[in-house]
């Protein structure tokens, strides 16, 4: 996951050598039914959970039972993972596997409004549940760094942590890519059948619309992040009944949509 290199530090005109830890980054090829589907750059580790979370986020699967097997193509090559689906699922998403409806691809004529409209049509808005204690949720966001040892070593890792309604940590993951960290955190819960317990997602990064999409697929109603969301992320979260919030000055919380999912007991 990491490697060491000697670097030169210049301070007040004086040079000195120092060993530094760098985060690893390698390609991960994801194959569906033996055919190449996507290649992502990620930090090695937790490949099967990563691929499971990716498949859920992209709509390839809806339920762990849709997957018959996730395996490395070569026992020692963890950079290629293949997913085998049930016959019923393959039939249901045949057009998707042809990538004719792959929403994550950028092409001429696609704009923010069309992306939101397509995703809202594909993803049903979440239903209001019992609100979370806002103070407890904020505390978990402020403590996210406590669970990022890779960031402490390299200063180059994103983190994602998921909690239940009582703020018990369900999963946490780090990666050079913010999307990958979230896929890993979601995927580990998805394959274990614990994803329905997820009520809060905390992120070390800004919130893009793709991260909202992944949270919506996982049915997580509240997202808190260290950095602010994009306008498209707020628009999508608003349409899907997901709360978005980020850190403000003095450890305040800026809530961008659906504040009803957080309560602040006196």
mmCIF file of C-alpha atoms in Angstrom:
data_model
loop_
_atom_site.group_PDB
_atom_site.id
_atom_site.type_symbol
_atom_site.label_atom_id
_atom_site.label_comp_id
_atom_site.label_asym_id
_atom_site.label_seq_id
_atom_site.Cartn_x
_atom_site.Cartn_y
_atom_site.Cartn_z
ATOM 1 C CA UNK A 1 0.000 0.000 0.000
ATOM 2 C CA UNK A 2 2.937 2.339 0.574
ATOM 3 C CA UNK A 3 6.529 2.784 -0.552
ATOM 4 C CA UNK A 4 9.505 4.827 0.607
ATOM 5 C CA UNK A 5 11.633 7.267 -1.387
ATOM 6 C CA UNK A 6 14.338 9.722 -0.461
ATOM 7 C CA UNK A 7 13.425 13.333 -1.217
ATOM 8 C CA UNK A 8 15.250 16.638 -0.944
ATOM 9 C CA UNK A 9 13.854 19.284 1.385
ATOM 10 C CA UNK A 10 14.984 22.881 0.926
ATOM 11 C CA UNK A 11 14.510 25.126 3.957
ATOM 12 C CA UNK A 12 16.037 28.597 4.290
ATOM 13 C CA UNK A 13 18.255 27.815 1.306
ATOM 14 C CA UNK A 14 19.642 24.679 2.959
ATOM 15 C CA UNK A 15 19.115 21.211 1.479
ATOM 16 C CA UNK A 16 18.653 18.010 3.398
ATOM 17 C CA UNK A 17 17.580 14.483 2.483
ATOM 18 C CA UNK A 18 14.647 12.790 4.111
ATOM 19 C CA UNK A 19 12.834 9.498 3.584
ATOM 20 C CA UNK A 20 9.146 9.915 2.793
ATOM 21 C CA UNK A 21 6.252 7.438 2.630
ATOM 22 C CA UNK A 22 4.163 7.515 -0.546
ATOM 23 C CA UNK A 23 0.713 6.058 -1.028
ATOM 24 C CA UNK A 24 0.418 3.234 -3.566
ATOM 25 C CA UNK A 25 -1.600 3.625 -6.758
ATOM 26 C CA UNK A 26 -2.199 0.814 -9.251
ATOM 27 C CA UNK A 27 -4.841 -0.031 -11.865
ATOM 28 C CA UNK A 28 -7.682 -2.369 -10.964
ATOM 29 C CA UNK A 29 -9.386 -4.026 -13.924
ATOM 30 C CA UNK A 30 -12.996 -4.967 -13.215
ATOM 31 C CA UNK A 31 -14.411 -7.710 -15.433
ATOM 32 C CA UNK A 32 -18.078 -8.689 -15.566
ATOM 33 C CA UNK A 33 -18.885 -12.155 -16.912
ATOM 34 C CA UNK A 34 -15.338 -12.380 -18.232
ATOM 35 C CA UNK A 35 -15.539 -9.154 -20.224
ATOM 36 C CA UNK A 36 -13.692 -5.945 -19.405
ATOM 37 C CA UNK A 37 -16.032 -3.366 -17.852
ATOM 38 C CA UNK A 38 -13.892 -0.689 -16.204
ATOM 39 C CA UNK A 39 -10.383 0.155 -15.043
ATOM 40 C CA UNK A 40 -9.928 2.344 -11.965
ATOM 41 C CA UNK A 41 -6.793 3.649 -10.308
ATOM 42 C CA UNK A 42 -6.759 2.736 -6.637
ATOM 43 C CA UNK A 43 -4.647 1.930 -3.588
ATOM 44 C CA UNK A 44 -4.132 -1.867 -3.475
ATOM 45 C CA UNK A 45 -6.117 -3.698 -0.807
ATOM 46 C CA UNK A 46 -9.706 -4.802 -0.145
ATOM 47 C CA UNK A 47 -10.193 -5.524 -3.850
ATOM 48 C CA UNK A 48 -13.258 -7.762 -3.512
ATOM 49 C CA UNK A 49 -15.077 -5.290 -1.259
ATOM 50 C CA UNK A 50 -14.059 -2.492 -3.637
ATOM 51 C CA UNK A 51 -15.504 -4.311 -6.649
ATOM 52 C CA UNK A 52 -18.705 -5.242 -4.794
ATOM 53 C CA UNK A 53 -19.248 -1.619 -3.817
ATOM 54 C CA UNK A 54 -18.471 -0.467 -7.355
ATOM 55 C CA UNK A 55 -21.002 -2.894 -8.805
ATOM 56 C CA UNK A 56 -23.690 -1.707 -6.391
ATOM 57 C CA UNK A 57 -22.967 1.939 -7.112
ATOM 58 C CA UNK A 58 -23.113 1.417 -10.873
ATOM 59 C CA UNK A 59 -26.386 -0.526 -10.763
ATOM 60 C CA UNK A 60 -24.831 -3.791 -11.905
ATOM 61 C CA UNK A 61 -26.264 -5.465 -8.786
ATOM 62 C CA UNK A 62 -29.031 -4.614 -6.343
ATOM 63 C CA UNK A 63 -28.569 -7.430 -3.833
ATOM 64 C CA UNK A 64 -25.637 -9.624 -2.705
ATOM 65 C CA UNK A 65 -27.557 -12.585 -4.117
ATOM 66 C CA UNK A 66 -27.116 -11.156 -7.629
ATOM 67 C CA UNK A 67 -23.440 -12.156 -7.402
ATOM 68 C CA UNK A 68 -22.437 -15.798 -7.642
ATOM 69 C CA UNK A 69 -18.703 -15.149 -7.371
ATOM 70 C CA UNK A 70 -16.075 -12.421 -7.044
ATOM 71 C CA UNK A 71 -12.575 -13.683 -7.688
ATOM 72 C CA UNK A 72 -9.109 -12.699 -8.828
ATOM 73 C CA UNK A 73 -8.429 -13.764 -12.402
ATOM 74 C CA UNK A 74 -5.027 -15.025 -11.291
ATOM 75 C CA UNK A 75 -4.504 -16.211 -7.743
ATOM 76 C CA UNK A 76 -1.542 -13.869 -7.270
ATOM 77 C CA UNK A 77 -2.724 -10.991 -9.477
ATOM 78 C CA UNK A 78 -4.918 -8.749 -7.352
ATOM 79 C CA UNK A 79 -5.125 -6.128 -10.102
ATOM 80 C CA UNK A 80 -7.779 -8.024 -12.072
ATOM 81 C CA UNK A 81 -11.075 -9.006 -10.456
ATOM 82 C CA UNK A 82 -13.917 -10.777 -12.228
ATOM 83 C CA UNK A 83 -17.561 -10.782 -11.163
ATOM 84 C CA UNK A 84 -19.972 -13.553 -12.080
ATOM 85 C CA UNK A 85 -23.685 -12.739 -11.928
ATOM 86 C CA UNK A 86 -26.730 -14.963 -11.744
ATOM 87 C CA UNK A 87 -28.444 -15.754 -15.059
ATOM 88 C CA UNK A 88 -31.486 -13.741 -13.969
ATOM 89 C CA UNK A 89 -29.394 -10.668 -13.185
ATOM 90 C CA UNK A 90 -27.448 -10.928 -16.449
ATOM 91 C CA UNK A 91 -30.696 -10.869 -18.369
ATOM 92 C CA UNK A 92 -32.051 -7.927 -16.381
ATOM 93 C CA UNK A 93 -29.035 -5.681 -16.972
ATOM 94 C CA UNK A 94 -27.978 -6.881 -20.435
ATOM 95 C CA UNK A 95 -28.254 -3.390 -21.905
ATOM 96 C CA UNK A 96 -26.319 -1.900 -18.991
ATOM 97 C CA UNK A 97 -23.480 -4.368 -19.506
ATOM 98 C CA UNK A 98 -23.257 -3.199 -23.101
ATOM 99 C CA UNK A 99 -22.515 0.226 -21.522
ATOM 100 C CA UNK A 100 -25.064 1.959 -23.725
ATOM 101 C CA UNK A 101 -26.603 3.515 -20.611
ATOM 102 C CA UNK A 102 -23.424 3.988 -18.564
ATOM 103 C CA UNK A 103 -24.212 7.281 -16.802
ATOM 104 C CA UNK A 104 -20.679 7.791 -15.497
ATOM 105 C CA UNK A 105 -19.301 8.328 -18.994
ATOM 106 C CA UNK A 106 -18.982 11.877 -20.241
ATOM 107 C CA UNK A 107 -20.249 12.546 -23.750
ATOM 108 C CA UNK A 108 -21.502 15.433 -25.853
ATOM 109 C CA UNK A 109 -24.949 16.641 -24.933
ATOM 110 C CA UNK A 110 -24.872 15.503 -21.307
ATOM 111 C CA UNK A 111 -25.421 18.245 -18.754
ATOM 112 C CA UNK A 112 -26.129 18.439 -15.052
ATOM 113 C CA UNK A 113 -29.912 18.532 -15.476
ATOM 114 C CA UNK A 114 -29.969 15.424 -17.657
ATOM 115 C CA UNK A 115 -27.681 13.561 -15.236
ATOM 116 C CA UNK A 116 -29.929 14.361 -12.275
ATOM 117 C CA UNK A 117 -33.083 13.484 -14.221
ATOM 118 C CA UNK A 118 -31.637 10.147 -15.334
ATOM 119 C CA UNK A 119 -30.392 9.236 -11.867
ATOM 120 C CA UNK A 120 -33.606 10.226 -10.091
ATOM 121 C CA UNK A 121 -35.505 8.054 -12.549
ATOM 122 C CA UNK A 122 -33.164 5.130 -11.862
ATOM 123 C CA UNK A 123 -32.892 5.661 -8.095
ATOM 124 C CA UNK A 124 -35.977 6.065 -5.938
ATOM 125 C CA UNK A 125 -35.745 8.855 -3.329
ATOM 126 C CA UNK A 126 -35.110 7.710 0.214
ATOM 127 C CA UNK A 127 -37.979 7.621 2.693
ATOM 128 C CA UNK A 128 -37.755 9.732 5.838
ATOM 129 C CA UNK A 129 -36.778 7.698 8.883
ATOM 130 C CA UNK A 130 -35.932 8.520 12.482
ATOM 131 C CA UNK A 131 -33.596 11.537 12.416
ATOM 132 C CA UNK A 132 -30.016 11.323 13.610
ATOM 133 C CA UNK A 133 -28.619 13.240 16.547
ATOM 134 C CA UNK A 134 -26.783 16.065 14.801
ATOM 135 C CA UNK A 135 -24.202 16.503 17.530
ATOM 136 C CA UNK A 136 -23.301 12.825 17.425
ATOM 137 C CA UNK A 137 -23.049 12.882 13.632
ATOM 138 C CA UNK A 138 -20.778 15.940 13.701
ATOM 139 C CA UNK A 139 -18.577 14.276 16.316
ATOM 140 C CA UNK A 140 -18.077 11.267 14.025
ATOM 141 C CA UNK A 141 -17.042 13.547 11.183
ATOM 142 C CA UNK A 142 -14.552 15.386 13.399
ATOM 143 C CA UNK A 143 -13.059 12.040 14.431
ATOM 144 C CA UNK A 144 -12.729 10.628 10.919
ATOM 145 C CA UNK A 145 -9.000 11.355 10.921
ATOM 146 C CA UNK A 146 -8.573 8.983 13.870
ATOM 147 C CA UNK A 147 -9.342 6.115 11.493
ATOM 148 C CA UNK A 148 -7.011 7.188 8.669
ATOM 149 C CA UNK A 149 -3.577 5.691 9.382
ATOM 150 C CA UNK A 150 -2.704 5.783 5.683
ATOM 151 C CA UNK A 151 -3.389 9.513 5.558
ATOM 152 C CA UNK A 152 -1.192 10.043 8.604
ATOM 153 C CA UNK A 153 1.685 8.275 6.828
ATOM 154 C CA UNK A 154 1.281 9.748 3.350
ATOM 155 C CA UNK A 155 -0.987 12.836 3.531
ATOM 156 C CA UNK A 156 -2.486 11.559 0.274
ATOM 157 C CA UNK A 157 -5.361 9.242 1.244
ATOM 158 C CA UNK A 158 -9.100 9.821 1.288
ATOM 159 C CA UNK A 159 -11.294 8.179 3.904
ATOM 160 C CA UNK A 160 -14.896 7.031 4.199
ATOM 161 C CA UNK A 161 -16.584 5.743 7.353
ATOM 162 C CA UNK A 162 -20.125 4.426 7.760
ATOM 163 C CA UNK A 163 -22.154 4.300 10.979
ATOM 164 C CA UNK A 164 -25.488 2.958 12.171
ATOM 165 C CA UNK A 165 -28.180 5.046 13.864
ATOM 166 C CA UNK A 166 -26.480 4.685 17.256
ATOM 167 C CA UNK A 167 -23.131 5.801 15.718
ATOM 168 C CA UNK A 168 -21.525 2.389 15.926
ATOM 169 C CA UNK A 169 -18.901 2.234 13.203
ATOM 170 C CA UNK A 170 -19.859 -0.341 10.581
ATOM 171 C CA UNK A 171 -16.960 0.093 8.158
ATOM 172 C CA UNK A 172 -14.087 2.396 7.274
ATOM 173 C CA UNK A 173 -11.779 2.489 4.274
ATOM 174 C CA UNK A 174 -8.961 4.557 2.819
ATOM 175 C CA UNK A 175 -7.736 4.940 -0.744
ATOM 176 C CA UNK A 176 -5.936 7.355 -3.025
ATOM 177 C CA UNK A 177 -9.313 7.894 -4.716
ATOM 178 C CA UNK A 178 -12.340 9.210 -2.838
ATOM 179 C CA UNK A 179 -14.698 7.110 -4.985
ATOM 180 C CA UNK A 180 -12.642 4.006 -4.245
ATOM 181 C CA UNK A 181 -12.643 4.607 -0.490
ATOM 182 C CA UNK A 182 -16.436 4.839 -0.551
ATOM 183 C CA UNK A 183 -16.792 1.742 -2.748
ATOM 184 C CA UNK A 184 -14.639 -0.221 -0.298
ATOM 185 C CA UNK A 185 -16.582 0.973 2.756
ATOM 186 C CA UNK A 186 -19.942 0.228 1.131
ATOM 187 C CA UNK A 187 -18.809 -3.009 -0.477
ATOM 188 C CA UNK A 188 -17.655 -4.627 2.755
ATOM 189 C CA UNK A 189 -21.110 -4.057 4.262
ATOM 190 C CA UNK A 190 -22.910 -5.100 1.086
ATOM 191 C CA UNK A 191 -21.293 -8.540 0.849
ATOM 192 C CA UNK A 192 -21.847 -9.138 4.596
ATOM 193 C CA UNK A 193 -25.533 -8.202 4.434
ATOM 194 C CA UNK A 194 -25.064 -5.311 6.906
ATOM 195 C CA UNK A 195 -25.703 -2.413 4.541
ATOM 196 C CA UNK A 196 -29.334 -1.883 5.685
ATOM 197 C CA UNK A 197 -27.938 -0.742 9.059
ATOM 198 C CA UNK A 198 -26.083 2.192 7.478
ATOM 199 C CA UNK A 199 -27.481 5.614 8.447
ATOM 200 C CA UNK A 200 -24.498 7.979 8.317
ATOM 201 C CA UNK A 201 -21.624 8.398 5.884
ATOM 202 C CA UNK A 202 -18.612 10.588 6.680
ATOM 203 C CA UNK A 203 -16.124 11.598 3.993
ATOM 204 C CA UNK A 204 -12.719 13.275 4.049
ATOM 205 C CA UNK A 205 -13.250 14.811 0.610
ATOM 206 C CA UNK A 206 -15.584 17.176 -1.190
ATOM 207 C CA UNK A 207 -18.949 15.681 -2.161
ATOM 208 C CA UNK A 208 -19.407 15.161 -5.893
ATOM 209 C CA UNK A 209 -22.588 13.910 -7.518
ATOM 210 C CA UNK A 210 -21.026 10.447 -8.030
ATOM 211 C CA UNK A 211 -20.598 10.039 -4.272
ATOM 212 C CA UNK A 212 -24.239 11.001 -3.739
ATOM 213 C CA UNK A 213 -25.179 8.428 -6.364
ATOM 214 C CA UNK A 214 -23.238 5.708 -4.540
ATOM 215 C CA UNK A 215 -24.790 6.661 -1.184
ATOM 216 C CA UNK A 216 -28.257 6.606 -2.752
ATOM 217 C CA UNK A 217 -27.669 3.118 -4.126
ATOM 218 C CA UNK A 218 -26.605 2.086 -0.607
ATOM 219 C CA UNK A 219 -29.701 3.853 0.849
ATOM 220 C CA UNK A 220 -27.651 5.995 3.253
ATOM 221 C CA UNK A 221 -29.730 9.072 4.214
ATOM 222 C CA UNK A 222 -27.067 11.405 5.670
ATOM 223 C CA UNK A 223 -23.689 12.421 4.221
ATOM 224 C CA UNK A 224 -21.236 14.593 6.166
ATOM 225 C CA UNK A 225 -17.936 15.662 4.649
ATOM 226 C CA UNK A 226 -14.901 17.722 5.539
ATOM 227 C CA UNK A 227 -15.187 19.708 2.290
ATOM 228 C CA UNK A 228 -18.158 21.284 0.565
ATOM 229 C CA UNK A 229 -20.338 19.655 -2.108
ATOM 230 C CA UNK A 230 -20.643 20.629 -5.746
ATOM 231 C CA UNK A 231 -23.833 22.307 -6.963
ATOM 232 C CA UNK A 232 -24.769 19.142 -8.862
ATOM 233 C CA UNK A 233 -24.307 17.033 -5.735
ATOM 234 C CA UNK A 234 -26.704 19.272 -3.797
ATOM 235 C CA UNK A 235 -29.233 19.147 -6.635
ATOM 236 C CA UNK A 236 -29.107 15.351 -6.785
ATOM 237 C CA UNK A 237 -29.236 14.922 -2.995
ATOM 238 C CA UNK A 238 -32.205 17.281 -2.815
ATOM 239 C CA UNK A 239 -34.077 15.213 -5.379
ATOM 240 C CA UNK A 240 -33.213 11.937 -3.621
ATOM 241 C CA UNK A 241 -34.059 13.102 -0.063
ATOM 242 C CA UNK A 242 -30.468 12.794 1.188
ATOM 243 C CA UNK A 243 -28.955 15.222 3.686
ATOM 244 C CA UNK A 244 -25.664 16.841 2.684
ATOM 245 C CA UNK A 245 -23.550 18.780 5.168
ATOM 246 C CA UNK A 246 -19.934 19.840 5.601
ATOM 247 C CA UNK A 247 -17.699 21.420 8.195
ATOM 248 C CA UNK A 248 -17.960 25.158 8.691
ATOM 249 C CA UNK A 249 -15.994 27.624 10.781
ATOM 250 C CA UNK A 250 -15.388 26.693 14.371
ATOM 251 C CA UNK A 251 -16.500 23.107 13.776
ATOM 252 C CA UNK A 252 -19.975 24.249 12.842
ATOM 253 C CA UNK A 253 -22.004 22.236 10.341
ATOM 254 C CA UNK A 254 -23.300 23.669 7.084
ATOM 255 C CA UNK A 255 -26.402 21.737 6.002
ATOM 256 C CA UNK A 256 -27.221 22.139 2.310
ATOM 257 C CA UNK A 257 -30.437 20.144 1.997
ATOM 258 C CA UNK A 258 -32.934 18.096 4.018
ATOM 259 C CA UNK A 259 -32.010 19.308 7.526
ATOM 260 C CA UNK A 260 -34.961 17.293 8.889
ATOM 261 C CA UNK A 261 -32.755 14.203 8.990
ATOM 262 C CA UNK A 262 -30.732 15.768 11.828
ATOM 263 C CA UNK A 263 -32.050 16.846 15.251
ATOM 264 C CA UNK A 264 -30.267 18.971 17.815
ATOM 265 C CA UNK A 265 -31.480 18.144 21.348
ATOM 266 C CA UNK A 266 -31.014 20.976 23.829
#
